[in-house]
């Protein structure tokens, strides 16, 4: 049977955003395959703001969360295996859910993130055209 974690993460994310709160996730920064900004983790964990106004290109799949965030003013692509997510909660009131650390699958731990798993990202700056 598939893990219920990715489904719970998506549902809680939507619930937190629908209630005008800020969703944060607690991530095991040293989890195999996780790609998070170096220097921002404390005690092997990092808290990430994943609100729609804080990240771009958020994809919450069954295996991995991918998004782009800014750290120190520099945009970085993050790759977070679902098993590395230890909690999701609303910053304003702490409501959410905590999870146990999942053991990484042997294949996923060996492979790590590949460019094929990330969604295509538009290049350049966004632009609008006047259509008459």
mmCIF file of C-alpha atoms in Angstrom:
data_model
loop_
_atom_site.group_PDB
_atom_site.id
_atom_site.type_symbol
_atom_site.label_atom_id
_atom_site.label_comp_id
_atom_site.label_asym_id
_atom_site.label_seq_id
_atom_site.Cartn_x
_atom_site.Cartn_y
_atom_site.Cartn_z
ATOM 1 C CA UNK A 1 0.000 0.000 0.000
ATOM 2 C CA UNK A 2 1.253 3.504 -0.824
ATOM 3 C CA UNK A 3 2.337 5.848 1.947
ATOM 4 C CA UNK A 4 -0.367 8.263 3.100
ATOM 5 C CA UNK A 5 2.227 10.972 3.875
ATOM 6 C CA UNK A 6 2.143 12.778 0.492
ATOM 7 C CA UNK A 7 -1.663 12.873 0.554
ATOM 8 C CA UNK A 8 -1.688 14.259 4.099
ATOM 9 C CA UNK A 9 0.951 16.854 3.179
ATOM 10 C CA UNK A 10 -1.112 18.106 0.230
ATOM 11 C CA UNK A 11 -4.336 18.167 2.251
ATOM 12 C CA UNK A 12 -2.795 19.989 5.205
ATOM 13 C CA UNK A 13 -1.033 22.464 2.900
ATOM 14 C CA UNK A 14 -4.337 23.308 1.245
ATOM 15 C CA UNK A 15 -6.130 23.567 4.606
ATOM 16 C CA UNK A 16 -3.465 25.896 6.031
ATOM 17 C CA UNK A 17 -3.500 28.150 2.954
ATOM 18 C CA UNK A 18 -7.339 28.186 2.846
ATOM 19 C CA UNK A 19 -7.307 29.481 6.425
ATOM 20 C CA UNK A 20 -4.992 32.368 5.491
ATOM 21 C CA UNK A 21 -2.070 30.945 7.428
ATOM 22 C CA UNK A 22 1.546 30.350 6.428
ATOM 23 C CA UNK A 23 2.501 26.700 5.800
ATOM 24 C CA UNK A 24 5.920 25.630 7.068
ATOM 25 C CA UNK A 25 7.564 22.241 6.768
ATOM 26 C CA UNK A 26 10.237 20.771 9.016
ATOM 27 C CA UNK A 27 12.720 18.765 6.939
ATOM 28 C CA UNK A 28 15.505 16.356 7.843
ATOM 29 C CA UNK A 29 18.242 18.223 5.956
ATOM 30 C CA UNK A 30 20.638 15.260 5.830
ATOM 31 C CA UNK A 31 18.085 12.796 4.429
ATOM 32 C CA UNK A 32 19.491 10.958 1.384
ATOM 33 C CA UNK A 33 18.581 12.786 -1.809
ATOM 34 C CA UNK A 34 17.439 15.979 -0.054
ATOM 35 C CA UNK A 35 18.730 19.174 -1.617
ATOM 36 C CA UNK A 36 18.242 22.133 0.716
ATOM 37 C CA UNK A 37 20.348 25.297 1.135
ATOM 38 C CA UNK A 38 23.628 24.697 2.919
ATOM 39 C CA UNK A 39 24.192 26.700 6.070
ATOM 40 C CA UNK A 40 20.531 27.148 6.992
ATOM 41 C CA UNK A 41 20.000 23.817 8.749
ATOM 42 C CA UNK A 42 20.276 23.535 12.519
ATOM 43 C CA UNK A 43 20.766 20.202 14.266
ATOM 44 C CA UNK A 44 20.234 18.429 10.936
ATOM 45 C CA UNK A 45 16.819 20.017 10.390
ATOM 46 C CA UNK A 46 15.554 22.999 8.449
ATOM 47 C CA UNK A 47 12.222 24.839 8.568
ATOM 48 C CA UNK A 48 10.971 25.989 5.167
ATOM 49 C CA UNK A 49 8.183 28.456 4.446
ATOM 50 C CA UNK A 50 6.243 26.964 1.506
ATOM 51 C CA UNK A 51 3.507 29.578 1.249
ATOM 52 C CA UNK A 52 2.462 30.586 -2.282
ATOM 53 C CA UNK A 53 4.051 34.018 -1.760
ATOM 54 C CA UNK A 54 7.390 32.557 -0.585
ATOM 55 C CA UNK A 55 8.082 29.876 -3.212
ATOM 56 C CA UNK A 56 7.780 29.351 -6.938
ATOM 57 C CA UNK A 57 7.007 26.228 -8.946
ATOM 58 C CA UNK A 58 5.834 24.200 -5.931
ATOM 59 C CA UNK A 59 5.165 20.589 -6.916
ATOM 60 C CA UNK A 60 3.956 18.216 -4.202
ATOM 61 C CA UNK A 61 4.224 14.758 -5.722
ATOM 62 C CA UNK A 62 3.927 11.328 -4.134
ATOM 63 C CA UNK A 63 7.712 10.908 -3.906
ATOM 64 C CA UNK A 64 9.174 14.404 -3.706
ATOM 65 C CA UNK A 65 8.443 18.109 -3.116
ATOM 66 C CA UNK A 66 10.217 20.484 -5.484
ATOM 67 C CA UNK A 67 10.157 24.254 -5.466
ATOM 68 C CA UNK A 68 12.279 27.339 -5.802
ATOM 69 C CA UNK A 69 12.894 29.599 -2.821
ATOM 70 C CA UNK A 70 15.089 32.563 -1.997
ATOM 71 C CA UNK A 71 17.794 32.340 0.642
ATOM 72 C CA UNK A 72 19.896 35.409 1.325
ATOM 73 C CA UNK A 73 18.323 36.973 -1.761
ATOM 74 C CA UNK A 74 19.501 34.146 -4.021
ATOM 75 C CA UNK A 75 16.991 31.836 -5.725
ATOM 76 C CA UNK A 76 17.687 28.146 -5.122
ATOM 77 C CA UNK A 77 15.961 24.976 -6.302
ATOM 78 C CA UNK A 78 14.986 22.657 -3.472
ATOM 79 C CA UNK A 79 14.358 18.928 -3.712
ATOM 80 C CA UNK A 80 12.748 17.333 -0.656
ATOM 81 C CA UNK A 81 11.887 13.628 -0.615
ATOM 82 C CA UNK A 82 8.508 13.127 1.058
ATOM 83 C CA UNK A 83 10.141 10.837 3.629
ATOM 84 C CA UNK A 84 12.341 13.731 4.785
ATOM 85 C CA UNK A 85 9.352 15.872 5.825
ATOM 86 C CA UNK A 86 9.034 15.642 9.600
ATOM 87 C CA UNK A 87 6.115 18.062 10.027
ATOM 88 C CA UNK A 88 3.813 20.515 8.290
ATOM 89 C CA UNK A 89 2.185 23.261 10.322
ATOM 90 C CA UNK A 90 0.779 26.784 10.279
ATOM 91 C CA UNK A 91 3.290 29.363 11.518
ATOM 92 C CA UNK A 92 0.580 31.476 13.147
ATOM 93 C CA UNK A 93 -0.862 28.855 15.495
ATOM 94 C CA UNK A 94 1.289 25.720 15.187
ATOM 95 C CA UNK A 95 -1.613 23.568 13.987
ATOM 96 C CA UNK A 96 -0.584 20.774 11.667
ATOM 97 C CA UNK A 97 0.881 17.291 11.823
ATOM 98 C CA UNK A 98 4.207 15.689 12.696
ATOM 99 C CA UNK A 99 5.570 12.544 11.042
ATOM 100 C CA UNK A 100 8.171 9.941 11.921
ATOM 101 C CA UNK A 101 11.308 9.925 9.807
ATOM 102 C CA UNK A 102 10.837 7.399 6.989
ATOM 103 C CA UNK A 103 13.669 5.068 6.118
ATOM 104 C CA UNK A 104 14.872 5.916 2.611
ATOM 105 C CA UNK A 105 14.392 3.309 -0.094
ATOM 106 C CA UNK A 106 17.686 1.802 -1.204
ATOM 107 C CA UNK A 107 17.220 2.848 -4.848
ATOM 108 C CA UNK A 108 16.244 6.431 -4.029
ATOM 109 C CA UNK A 109 19.130 6.839 -1.592
ATOM 110 C CA UNK A 110 21.659 5.678 -4.192
ATOM 111 C CA UNK A 111 20.318 7.720 -7.076
ATOM 112 C CA UNK A 112 19.564 11.074 -5.461
ATOM 113 C CA UNK A 113 17.799 13.801 -7.391
ATOM 114 C CA UNK A 114 18.055 13.758 -11.140
ATOM 115 C CA UNK A 115 17.207 16.474 -13.595
ATOM 116 C CA UNK A 116 14.400 14.318 -15.009
ATOM 117 C CA UNK A 117 12.381 14.519 -11.768
ATOM 118 C CA UNK A 118 12.149 18.291 -11.731
ATOM 119 C CA UNK A 119 9.349 20.071 -13.582
ATOM 120 C CA UNK A 120 10.392 22.259 -16.512
ATOM 121 C CA UNK A 121 10.921 25.847 -15.497
ATOM 122 C CA UNK A 122 10.244 28.785 -17.794
ATOM 123 C CA UNK A 123 13.376 30.706 -18.692
ATOM 124 C CA UNK A 124 13.808 34.453 -18.597
ATOM 125 C CA UNK A 125 11.582 37.038 -17.041
ATOM 126 C CA UNK A 126 7.791 36.870 -17.320
ATOM 127 C CA UNK A 127 6.302 39.172 -19.895
ATOM 128 C CA UNK A 128 2.854 40.322 -20.923
ATOM 129 C CA UNK A 129 1.721 41.235 -24.404
ATOM 130 C CA UNK A 130 -1.169 43.497 -25.376
ATOM 131 C CA UNK A 131 -3.602 41.579 -27.556
ATOM 132 C CA UNK A 132 -5.954 43.623 -29.692
#
